[in-house]
Amino acid sequence: MQLSGNQIEVADVAARTAAVIASHAHLEGPLLPILHAVQEEFGFVPTESLPVIAEALNISNAEAHGVVTFYHDYRRAPAGRHVLKLCQAEACQSMGSDKVAEMVKSALGIGFHETAPDGSVTLEPVYCLGLCACAPAAMLDAEVIGRLDAEAVDEIVAEVRR
Amino acid sequence: MTPVIYIPKDSGALAMGAEKVAKAIETELKARGETARIVRTGSRGLYWLEPMVEVLTEKGRVAYGPVKTKDVRSLFDAGFLSGDQHHLWLGKPETIPFLAKQTRLTFARCGITDPLSLADYEAHGGLAGLRKALAITPADIVRTVTESGLRGRGGAGFPTGIKWKTVLDQVAERKYIVCNADEGDSATFADRMIMEGDPFVLIEGMAIAGIATGATKGYVYIRSEYPHAVVAMQAAIDVARKANVLGTAILGSPNAFEMEVRVGAGAYVCGEETSLLNSLEGKRGIVRAKPPLPAIQGLFGKPTMINNVISLASVPVILDKGATHYKDFGMGRSRGTIPIQIAGNVRHGGLFEAAFGMTLGEIVNDIGGGTATGRPVKAVQVGGPLGAYFPPSLFDTPFDYEAFAAKDGLIGHAGITVFDDTADMLKQARFAMEFCAIESCGKCTPCRIGSTRGVETIDKISAGIEPAKNLALVTDLCNTMKFGSLCALGGFTPYPVMSAINHFPQDFAPRPVQEAAE
Ligand SMILES: Cc1cc2nc3c(=O)[nH]c(=O)nc-3n(C[C@H](O)[C@H](O)[C@H](O)COP(=O)(O)O)c2cc1C
Ligand code: SF4
Ligand code: FES
Ligand code: FES
């Protein structure tokens, strides 16, 4: 059996998940740090990781699943090579973030919560990056970008397609 | 003397290209065979001037901005290492009106010092509050905080000293300090700026809170949207631990206090204190019913002091300069200073720390300089996504907790978003409902279902379907949400919605068939 869209063996997932758990065992309330680290390890939280985590933390599978689905950050499937987050909160709205989003969507041919067919980029809305005095703002992978305009959008699109 | 060049690495400055500018300056120095010491700082908070680069000269610091990579060569040509004239020359930063008009208590060092240099921190007054706290009893620390009049800067405005007293009064083998650094409100970035620009002040504030309440462990819960703040806080904690500012013997005293950073996972509701505690425990971020108060039964069931970043970061200066010094700023029951964050469609956006009492109009027009687009101001939202929209006719409202409440608004975490006359207030009301629907923790029906119904109903008004009836329905929904929600997400979403309806009724009136787009 293999993971959808990914060539990782279940046994491998279990082993790597167990290693992540081991390095967080000393923490109080370790579930979120473990899930962050699992996502860092695999690029998403594999369903096959959950029973391993649940058993180690002595919680039910349903509980582990409930936590993963509650938080917007945890992915259930791999993202594109890049992740582009466009701020859609009020301060960015006041500077035309909706127009920027339209430009990006049409340039990339995808909507929010979608990944480009060539796997280059996943597009997501985000509600505030704390860059509200430099609106509209975005985050491309780990890079923060302020005062988005048509030119900046072109650069971003070129960057993710590279 | 070797010139010193200060370049911010605050994320707002990075978003405007500070990293590239830093590289260009390094390259230019090498090419010219000049030497200078480069110090990466936080931001002064004048975001329309970022990246703002400062040079230390014989006459003090001189600022230039906004600096683009293409300006770097001409800056050197103009002699910026000696503070000479250039079209980006701003003079002494303290004389720029936006800074000159501020009262910087909490943000005294932000943008000035190297955020990770403890020596810099101490040279600029750091650790003096902690030393004073170590010399008095926990009860006296709590009394000082109470007398300062400090109220929670996270939004609810609850007197900080009173909460601290409750935790101090609990007998337990373990207590916690939790710093709420979830800062999810649009238009707010004060917490981020402190964590990136002066993280030691938060560490000092948390250590003082620990000593005052008998808590030995502190968590900083930082939202995942703030990766730079996470890195800065973690690095600062390591430095503080090595220097015994944290650890088993704080500054050589018998007091112990440890700190750890935890990262959120993209849920706005986790800024609500009990939801945050659940999240820290590794659960879904569902809001808990109160009582029990977190101060009595909080994290892992233990007495827990949960405070906003700015509340905690304001404590060191209060201990250092005294309760009276702090309390003498402000008006009415709003004492001290508040870091106002001016954002959105505004000419001079940034962080403005001032005593309570300035009017909204002064902040938006005199300090903010009006809109960035140059068009008339239509509305300003104060207090984030749960805050009301104010029209210019209410610009005489003074920045004060009670004055805002009297106008059916709130200060919240003190973020202000300016909108020009192209804003559509129906769209803003719809977004408030939509945001509530996206972020609801799901515990209460009015919040979970009401917000979705709100979106649908506003869409009907927009489409001209029975507008009067549907407007009444939205008002009804808002009442149900206001009175039937457990927390302020469902409970306060009516503020932006109803203020939009009440102050801008024309935007909810039946619309003429789609006019040509502007
Ligand atoms: C939906 C919701 C979101 C909140 N978000 C934050 C936040 O991001 N940061 C914060 O400090 N307080 C936030 N609060 C307020 C906290 O519940 C709590 O009042 C605060 O952390 C107490 O600290 P303080 O007394 O120092 O303000 C939020 C409240 C609600 C209802
Ligand atoms: S009002 Fe909304 S967010 Fe708050 S507890 Fe109820 S359902 Fe959860
Ligand atoms: S609202 Fe977009 S960065 Fe804050
Ligand atoms: S979480 Fe309780 S209603 Fe869904």
Short mmCIF file of C-alpha atoms in Angstrom, two decimals, chain B residues 26-443:
data_model
loop_
_atom_site.label_atom_id
_atom_site.label_comp_id
_atom_site.label_asym_id
_atom_site.label_seq_id
_atom_site.Cartn_x
_atom_site.Cartn_y
_atom_site.Cartn_z
CA GLU B 26 27.42 45.03 2.27
CA THR B 27 28.41 44.70 -1.37
CA GLU B 28 28.86 48.45 -1.72
CA LEU B 29 31.01 48.60 1.42
CA LYS B 30 33.29 45.89 0.02
CA ALA B 31 33.49 47.48 -3.40
CA ARG B 32 34.55 50.78 -1.86
CA GLY B 33 36.91 49.20 0.64
CA GLU B 34 35.07 50.89 3.48
CA THR B 35 34.40 49.34 6.86
CA ALA B 36 31.25 49.72 8.89
CA ARG B 37 29.53 47.64 11.51
CA ILE B 38 26.08 46.49 10.41
CA VAL B 39 23.51 46.00 13.16
CA ARG B 40 20.15 44.41 12.36
CA THR B 41 17.41 45.97 14.47
CA GLY B 42 13.66 45.80 14.87
CA SER B 43 11.51 48.46 13.26
CA ARG B 44 10.81 51.95 14.57
CA GLY B 45 7.33 51.38 13.19
CA LEU B 46 7.28 54.01 10.45
CA TYR B 47 6.28 51.56 7.76
CA TRP B 48 5.87 54.00 4.90
CA LEU B 49 9.59 54.74 5.35
CA GLU B 50 10.71 51.10 5.50
CA PRO B 51 13.29 49.95 4.88
CA MET B 52 14.55 52.83 7.01
CA VAL B 53 18.32 52.66 7.37
CA GLU B 54 20.12 54.60 10.09
CA VAL B 55 23.76 55.54 10.42
CA LEU B 56 25.52 56.39 13.65
CA THR B 57 27.59 59.51 13.17
CA GLU B 58 29.37 61.94 15.49
CA LYS B 59 26.09 63.87 15.68
CA GLY B 60 24.04 60.82 16.61
CA ARG B 61 21.84 58.64 14.45
CA VAL B 62 20.71 59.82 11.05
CA ALA B 63 17.92 58.07 9.14
CA TYR B 64 17.33 57.49 5.42
CA GLY B 65 14.26 55.94 3.88
CA PRO B 66 12.52 54.29 2.23
CA VAL B 67 15.74 52.81 0.86
CA LYS B 68 15.62 50.64 -2.25
CA THR B 69 18.59 48.65 -3.53
CA LYS B 70 18.91 51.08 -6.43
CA ASP B 71 19.46 53.94 -3.96
CA VAL B 72 22.39 52.33 -2.19
CA ARG B 73 25.14 53.54 -4.50
CA SER B 74 23.91 57.12 -4.48
CA LEU B 75 23.64 57.03 -0.70
CA PHE B 76 27.32 56.16 -0.46
CA ASP B 77 28.16 58.79 -3.09
CA ALA B 78 26.32 61.39 -1.04
CA GLY B 79 28.31 60.42 2.05
CA PHE B 80 25.62 58.76 4.07
CA LEU B 81 28.23 57.14 6.30
CA SER B 82 28.78 60.63 7.72
CA GLY B 83 25.09 61.45 7.77
CA ASP B 84 25.16 63.77 4.77
CA GLN B 85 22.26 65.01 2.64
CA HIS B 86 20.50 62.80 0.11
CA HIS B 87 16.96 62.84 -1.22
CA LEU B 88 16.12 60.00 1.23
CA TRP B 89 17.67 61.87 4.17
CA LEU B 90 15.26 62.10 7.11
CA GLY B 91 17.52 63.59 9.76
CA LYS B 92 17.53 62.40 13.33
CA PRO B 93 14.84 59.74 13.62
CA GLU B 94 13.55 61.19 16.91
CA THR B 95 12.73 64.45 15.12
CA ILE B 96 10.47 62.84 12.52
CA PRO B 97 7.03 64.12 13.65
CA PHE B 98 5.50 60.61 13.71
CA LEU B 99 8.12 59.60 16.30
CA ALA B 100 8.49 62.97 18.02
CA LYS B 101 4.78 62.97 18.94
CA GLN B 102 4.90 59.54 20.60
CA THR B 103 5.36 58.52 24.20
CA ARG B 104 7.41 55.38 23.96
CA LEU B 105 7.35 53.43 27.19
CA THR B 106 6.71 49.85 26.07
CA PHE B 107 8.41 50.42 22.72
CA ALA B 108 11.30 52.47 24.14
CA ARG B 109 13.99 50.29 22.52
CA CYS B 110 12.19 48.84 19.51
CA GLY B 111 14.06 49.70 16.32
CA ILE B 112 16.99 51.13 18.24
CA THR B 113 18.80 48.16 19.72
CA ASP B 114 20.05 44.82 18.45
CA PRO B 115 17.14 42.58 19.52
CA LEU B 116 19.47 39.77 20.59
CA SER B 117 22.09 41.81 22.41
CA LEU B 118 21.51 41.69 26.14
CA ALA B 119 24.26 44.28 26.59
CA ASP B 120 22.36 46.66 24.30
CA TYR B 121 19.18 45.88 26.21
CA GLU B 122 20.73 46.75 29.56
CA ALA B 123 22.44 49.85 28.19
CA HIS B 124 18.99 51.10 27.20
CA GLY B 125 17.32 50.54 30.56
CA GLY B 126 16.56 46.82 30.27
CA LEU B 127 16.47 44.54 33.34
CA ALA B 128 16.02 47.48 35.72
CA GLY B 129 12.38 46.46 36.29
CA LEU B 130 13.35 42.85 36.98
CA ARG B 131 16.01 43.94 39.47
CA LYS B 132 13.44 46.09 41.31
CA ALA B 133 10.97 43.20 41.31
CA LEU B 134 13.56 40.89 42.85
CA ALA B 135 14.08 43.38 45.68
CA ILE B 136 10.43 43.52 46.78
CA THR B 137 7.77 40.97 47.78
CA PRO B 138 5.48 39.32 45.24
CA ALA B 139 2.54 41.13 46.85
CA ASP B 140 4.29 44.46 46.30
CA ILE B 141 4.96 43.66 42.65
CA VAL B 142 1.28 42.86 42.19
CA ARG B 143 0.33 46.06 44.02
CA THR B 144 2.59 48.12 41.74
CA VAL B 145 0.99 46.60 38.63
CA THR B 146 -2.49 47.20 40.06
CA GLU B 147 -1.70 50.80 40.97
CA SER B 148 -0.28 51.50 37.52
CA GLY B 149 -3.81 51.06 36.15
CA LEU B 150 -2.54 48.70 33.43
CA ARG B 151 -5.39 46.90 31.68
CA GLY B 152 -5.12 43.90 29.41
CA ARG B 153 -3.98 44.95 25.96
CA GLY B 154 -5.26 41.75 24.34
CA GLY B 155 -8.68 43.26 23.90
CA ALA B 156 -10.83 42.80 26.96
CA GLY B 157 -9.13 45.54 29.00
CA PHE B 158 -9.33 43.67 32.30
CA PRO B 159 -7.14 45.17 35.07
CA THR B 160 -3.89 43.20 34.94
CA GLY B 161 -3.00 43.52 38.63
CA ILE B 162 -6.30 42.00 39.73
CA LYS B 163 -5.72 38.88 37.65
CA TRP B 164 -2.16 38.61 38.96
CA LYS B 165 -3.51 38.80 42.52
CA THR B 166 -5.87 35.90 41.87
CA VAL B 167 -3.00 33.71 40.66
CA LEU B 168 -0.76 34.80 43.54
CA ASP B 169 -3.51 33.82 45.99
CA GLN B 170 -3.76 30.24 44.69
CA VAL B 171 -1.88 27.53 46.49
CA ALA B 172 -0.55 25.03 43.96
CA GLU B 173 2.62 23.06 43.36
CA ARG B 174 2.81 24.40 39.81
CA LYS B 175 1.56 27.60 38.18
CA TYR B 176 1.99 28.94 34.68
CA ILE B 177 2.43 32.24 32.89
CA VAL B 178 1.04 32.07 29.36
CA CYS B 179 1.76 34.86 26.94
CA ASN B 180 -0.92 35.27 24.32
CA ALA B 181 0.99 36.06 21.13
CA ASP B 182 -1.72 34.85 18.79
CA GLU B 183 -2.31 38.41 17.48
CA GLY B 184 -4.91 37.40 14.92
CA ASP B 185 -6.67 40.75 14.52
CA SER B 186 -6.25 42.43 11.18
CA ALA B 187 -4.47 45.78 11.53
CA THR B 188 -2.46 44.65 14.53
CA PHE B 189 1.27 44.03 14.63
CA ALA B 190 2.42 45.46 17.97
CA ASP B 191 3.05 41.99 19.46
CA ARG B 192 4.99 40.98 16.38
CA MET B 193 7.12 44.13 16.49
CA ILE B 194 8.02 43.60 20.15
CA MET B 195 8.88 39.93 19.67
CA GLU B 196 11.04 40.69 16.64
CA GLY B 197 12.44 44.01 17.80
CA ASP B 198 12.79 43.80 21.59
CA PRO B 199 12.12 40.22 22.70
CA PHE B 200 13.96 40.67 26.01
CA VAL B 201 11.29 43.08 27.25
CA LEU B 202 8.70 40.31 26.92
CA ILE B 203 11.02 37.84 28.64
CA GLU B 204 11.62 40.36 31.43
CA GLY B 205 7.88 40.99 31.79
CA MET B 206 7.15 37.27 31.95
CA ALA B 207 9.90 36.66 34.51
CA ILE B 208 8.45 39.44 36.66
CA ALA B 209 4.98 37.91 36.29
CA GLY B 210 6.43 34.56 37.37
CA ILE B 211 8.10 36.00 40.44
CA ALA B 212 4.96 37.96 41.32
CA THR B 213 2.57 35.02 41.09
CA GLY B 214 4.79 32.10 42.04
CA ALA B 215 4.73 30.60 38.55
CA THR B 216 7.91 28.90 37.37
CA LYS B 217 7.07 28.08 33.79
CA GLY B 218 6.07 30.38 30.97
CA TYR B 219 4.79 29.65 27.50
CA VAL B 220 4.68 32.10 24.62
CA TYR B 221 1.99 30.95 22.19
CA ILE B 222 2.87 32.55 18.87
CA ARG B 223 0.72 32.27 15.77
CA SER B 224 2.27 30.32 12.91
CA GLU B 225 1.81 33.31 10.58
CA TYR B 226 4.73 34.93 12.46
CA PRO B 227 7.76 32.75 11.60
CA HIS B 228 10.24 35.59 12.18
CA ALA B 229 8.85 36.33 15.62
CA VAL B 230 9.13 32.64 16.53
CA VAL B 231 12.80 32.58 15.56
CA ALA B 232 13.55 35.85 17.38
CA MET B 233 11.80 34.78 20.59
CA GLN B 234 13.51 31.40 20.64
CA ALA B 235 16.92 32.97 20.10
CA ALA B 236 16.29 35.58 22.80
CA ILE B 237 15.20 32.91 25.28
CA ASP B 238 18.46 31.04 24.66
CA VAL B 239 20.49 34.20 25.27
CA ALA B 240 18.49 35.01 28.41
CA ARG B 241 18.97 31.51 29.77
CA LYS B 242 22.75 31.64 29.28
CA ALA B 243 22.84 34.99 31.09
CA ASN B 244 20.70 33.72 34.00
CA VAL B 245 17.84 36.06 33.21
CA LEU B 246 15.91 32.79 32.97
CA GLY B 247 16.67 29.52 34.68
CA THR B 248 16.93 28.25 38.22
CA ALA B 249 18.54 31.36 39.70
CA ILE B 250 17.23 34.50 38.01
CA LEU B 251 20.02 37.11 38.22
CA GLY B 252 21.52 35.10 41.07
CA SER B 253 18.33 35.13 43.16
CA PRO B 254 16.56 32.02 44.47
CA ASN B 255 13.75 32.58 41.93
CA ALA B 256 13.32 30.14 39.07
CA PHE B 257 11.57 30.75 35.78
CA GLU B 258 11.74 28.82 32.52
CA MET B 259 10.25 29.78 29.16
CA GLU B 260 9.24 27.98 26.01
CA VAL B 261 7.82 29.06 22.66
CA ARG B 262 4.84 27.20 21.22
CA VAL B 263 3.55 27.76 17.71
CA GLY B 264 -0.14 27.94 16.83
CA ALA B 265 -1.66 26.20 13.84
CA GLY B 266 -3.71 28.83 12.06
CA ALA B 267 -6.87 29.17 14.13
CA TYR B 268 -8.03 32.71 14.95
CA VAL B 269 -10.15 31.49 17.86
CA CYS B 270 -7.01 30.22 19.61
CA GLY B 271 -6.38 33.83 20.59
CA GLU B 272 -9.30 33.43 22.98
CA GLU B 273 -7.60 32.52 26.24
CA THR B 274 -9.32 29.23 27.07
CA SER B 275 -9.15 28.02 23.48
CA LEU B 276 -5.44 28.85 23.59
CA LEU B 277 -5.03 26.76 26.74
CA ASN B 278 -6.73 23.81 25.06
CA SER B 279 -4.43 24.25 22.09
CA LEU B 280 -1.35 24.29 24.35
CA GLU B 281 -2.59 21.08 25.94
CA GLY B 282 -2.73 19.50 22.49
CA LYS B 283 -6.48 19.62 22.04
CA ARG B 284 -8.80 21.20 19.53
CA GLY B 285 -9.02 24.94 20.18
CA ILE B 286 -12.54 24.82 21.54
CA VAL B 287 -13.50 27.62 23.94
CA ARG B 288 -14.00 26.53 27.57
CA ALA B 289 -16.88 27.78 29.68
CA LYS B 290 -15.88 30.08 32.55
CA PRO B 291 -15.79 29.49 35.49
CA PRO B 292 -13.39 28.06 36.31
CA LEU B 293 -11.21 31.07 35.56
CA PRO B 294 -7.81 30.23 34.06
CA ALA B 295 -6.28 32.10 37.00
CA ILE B 296 -7.66 29.35 39.23
CA GLN B 297 -7.75 26.34 36.92
CA GLY B 298 -5.93 27.02 33.69
CA LEU B 299 -3.25 25.14 31.80
CA PHE B 300 -3.31 21.44 32.74
CA GLY B 301 -5.74 22.45 35.50
CA LYS B 302 -3.17 24.62 37.24
CA PRO B 303 -3.47 28.32 38.15
CA THR B 304 -2.47 30.21 35.02
CA MET B 305 -1.81 33.86 34.33
CA ILE B 306 -2.63 34.52 30.71
CA ASN B 307 -1.72 37.92 29.34
CA ASN B 308 -1.22 39.59 26.01
CA VAL B 309 2.32 40.38 24.80
CA ILE B 310 1.90 44.12 25.28
CA SER B 311 0.43 43.76 28.78
CA LEU B 312 3.49 41.75 29.82
CA ALA B 313 5.97 43.92 27.92
CA SER B 314 4.62 47.01 29.71
CA VAL B 315 5.40 45.58 33.14
CA PRO B 316 9.19 46.16 33.16
CA VAL B 317 8.86 49.93 32.68
CA ILE B 318 6.13 50.05 35.32
CA LEU B 319 8.38 48.31 37.86
CA ASP B 320 11.37 50.40 36.83
CA LYS B 321 9.80 53.87 36.77
CA GLY B 322 7.01 53.22 39.26
CA ALA B 323 3.23 52.87 39.09
CA THR B 324 2.66 56.63 39.27
CA HIS B 325 4.90 57.39 36.31
CA TYR B 326 2.85 55.03 34.15
CA LYS B 327 -0.50 55.99 35.57
CA ASP B 328 0.09 59.69 34.99
CA PHE B 329 -0.35 59.10 31.28
CA GLY B 330 -3.84 58.56 29.94
CA MET B 331 -7.40 59.56 30.70
CA GLY B 332 -10.32 58.28 32.79
CA ARG B 333 -9.92 54.59 33.56
CA SER B 334 -7.56 54.09 30.61
CA ARG B 335 -4.14 54.66 32.11
CA GLY B 336 -0.68 54.66 30.60
CA THR B 337 0.14 54.32 26.95
CA ILE B 338 -1.27 52.22 24.15
CA PRO B 339 0.55 51.18 20.99
CA ILE B 340 -1.90 52.22 18.29
CA GLN B 341 -1.42 50.40 15.02
CA ILE B 342 -2.43 52.48 12.02
CA ALA B 343 -3.00 50.33 8.96
CA GLY B 344 -4.78 49.77 5.70
CA ASN B 345 -5.44 52.59 3.27
CA VAL B 346 -3.42 55.21 5.11
CA ARG B 347 -0.52 57.44 4.13
CA HIS B 348 1.56 57.05 7.25
CA GLY B 349 0.91 53.56 8.50
CA GLY B 350 2.74 52.22 11.50
CA LEU B 351 2.98 51.91 15.23
CA PHE B 352 2.16 54.96 17.30
CA GLU B 353 2.54 54.57 21.06
CA ALA B 354 0.73 57.33 22.89
CA ALA B 355 -1.07 58.09 26.12
CA PHE B 356 -4.78 57.26 25.95
CA GLY B 357 -6.97 60.20 25.03
CA MET B 358 -6.11 61.24 21.47
CA THR B 359 -9.17 61.44 19.27
CA LEU B 360 -9.73 59.00 16.45
CA GLY B 361 -9.63 61.89 14.00
CA GLU B 362 -6.23 63.06 15.23
CA ILE B 363 -4.90 59.55 14.83
CA VAL B 364 -6.28 58.99 11.34
CA ASN B 365 -5.78 62.45 9.84
CA ASP B 366 -3.00 64.22 11.75
CA ILE B 367 -0.82 61.21 12.52
CA GLY B 368 -1.85 58.86 9.72
CA GLY B 369 -2.05 61.63 7.15
CA GLY B 370 -5.36 60.45 5.68
CA THR B 371 -5.68 57.77 3.03
CA ALA B 372 -2.87 56.37 0.92
CA THR B 373 -4.98 56.82 -2.18
CA GLY B 374 -5.61 60.48 -1.37
CA ARG B 375 -9.36 59.93 -1.49
CA PRO B 376 -11.66 60.88 1.39
CA VAL B 377 -11.81 58.56 4.41
CA LYS B 378 -15.07 56.65 4.46
CA ALA B 379 -14.71 54.42 7.51
CA VAL B 380 -12.19 53.15 9.98
CA GLN B 381 -12.47 49.81 11.71
CA VAL B 382 -11.08 49.91 15.22
CA GLY B 383 -10.18 46.76 17.15
CA GLY B 384 -9.79 44.15 14.44
CA PRO B 385 -12.38 41.86 12.86
CA LEU B 386 -14.63 42.06 15.93
CA GLY B 387 -14.43 45.86 16.10
CA ALA B 388 -16.90 48.45 14.86
CA TYR B 389 -16.64 50.60 11.74
CA PHE B 390 -16.54 54.30 12.62
CA PRO B 391 -17.59 57.04 10.19
CA PRO B 392 -15.72 60.38 10.19
CA SER B 393 -18.67 61.90 12.08
CA LEU B 394 -17.46 59.97 15.15
CA PHE B 395 -13.84 61.08 14.80
CA ASP B 396 -14.11 63.12 18.00
CA THR B 397 -14.19 59.86 20.02
CA PRO B 398 -11.17 59.81 22.33
CA PHE B 399 -9.01 56.67 22.39
CA ASP B 400 -10.26 55.32 25.71
CA TYR B 401 -11.89 51.98 26.56
CA GLU B 402 -15.07 53.53 27.96
CA ALA B 403 -15.45 56.20 25.29
CA PHE B 404 -15.31 53.56 22.56
CA ALA B 405 -17.78 51.33 24.38
CA ALA B 406 -20.14 54.32 24.65
CA LYS B 407 -20.10 54.58 20.85
CA ASP B 408 -20.86 50.86 20.42
CA GLY B 409 -17.29 50.10 19.57
CA LEU B 410 -14.17 48.75 21.16
CA ILE B 411 -10.46 49.45 21.24
CA GLY B 412 -9.49 45.79 21.26
CA HIS B 413 -5.80 45.34 20.56
CA ALA B 414 -5.73 48.91 19.19
CA GLY B 415 -5.52 48.25 15.48
CA ILE B 416 -7.07 50.79 13.12
CA THR B 417 -7.88 50.06 9.49
CA VAL B 418 -8.58 53.03 7.27
CA PHE B 419 -10.87 52.70 4.24
CA ASP B 420 -11.36 55.27 1.52
CA ASP B 421 -14.67 56.18 -0.15
CA THR B 422 -14.51 53.24 -2.56
CA ALA B 423 -15.18 50.84 0.32
CA ASP B 424 -18.47 48.94 0.16
CA MET B 425 -19.74 48.56 3.72
CA LEU B 426 -22.16 45.79 2.80
CA LYS B 427 -19.17 43.81 1.59
CA GLN B 428 -17.38 44.55 4.88
CA ALA B 429 -20.39 43.41 6.91
CA ARG B 430 -20.57 40.25 4.83
CA PHE B 431 -16.88 39.60 5.42
CA ALA B 432 -17.34 39.95 9.20
CA MET B 433 -19.97 37.21 9.10
CA GLU B 434 -17.89 35.08 6.75
CA PHE B 435 -14.81 35.40 8.95
CA CYS B 436 -16.86 34.32 11.97
CA ALA B 437 -18.11 31.30 10.02
CA ILE B 438 -14.58 30.32 8.95
CA GLU B 439 -13.07 30.73 12.40
CA SER B 440 -15.89 29.60 14.72
CA CYS B 441 -14.78 26.87 17.11
CA GLY B 442 -18.19 25.29 16.63
CA LYS B 443 -19.32 25.18 20.23
#
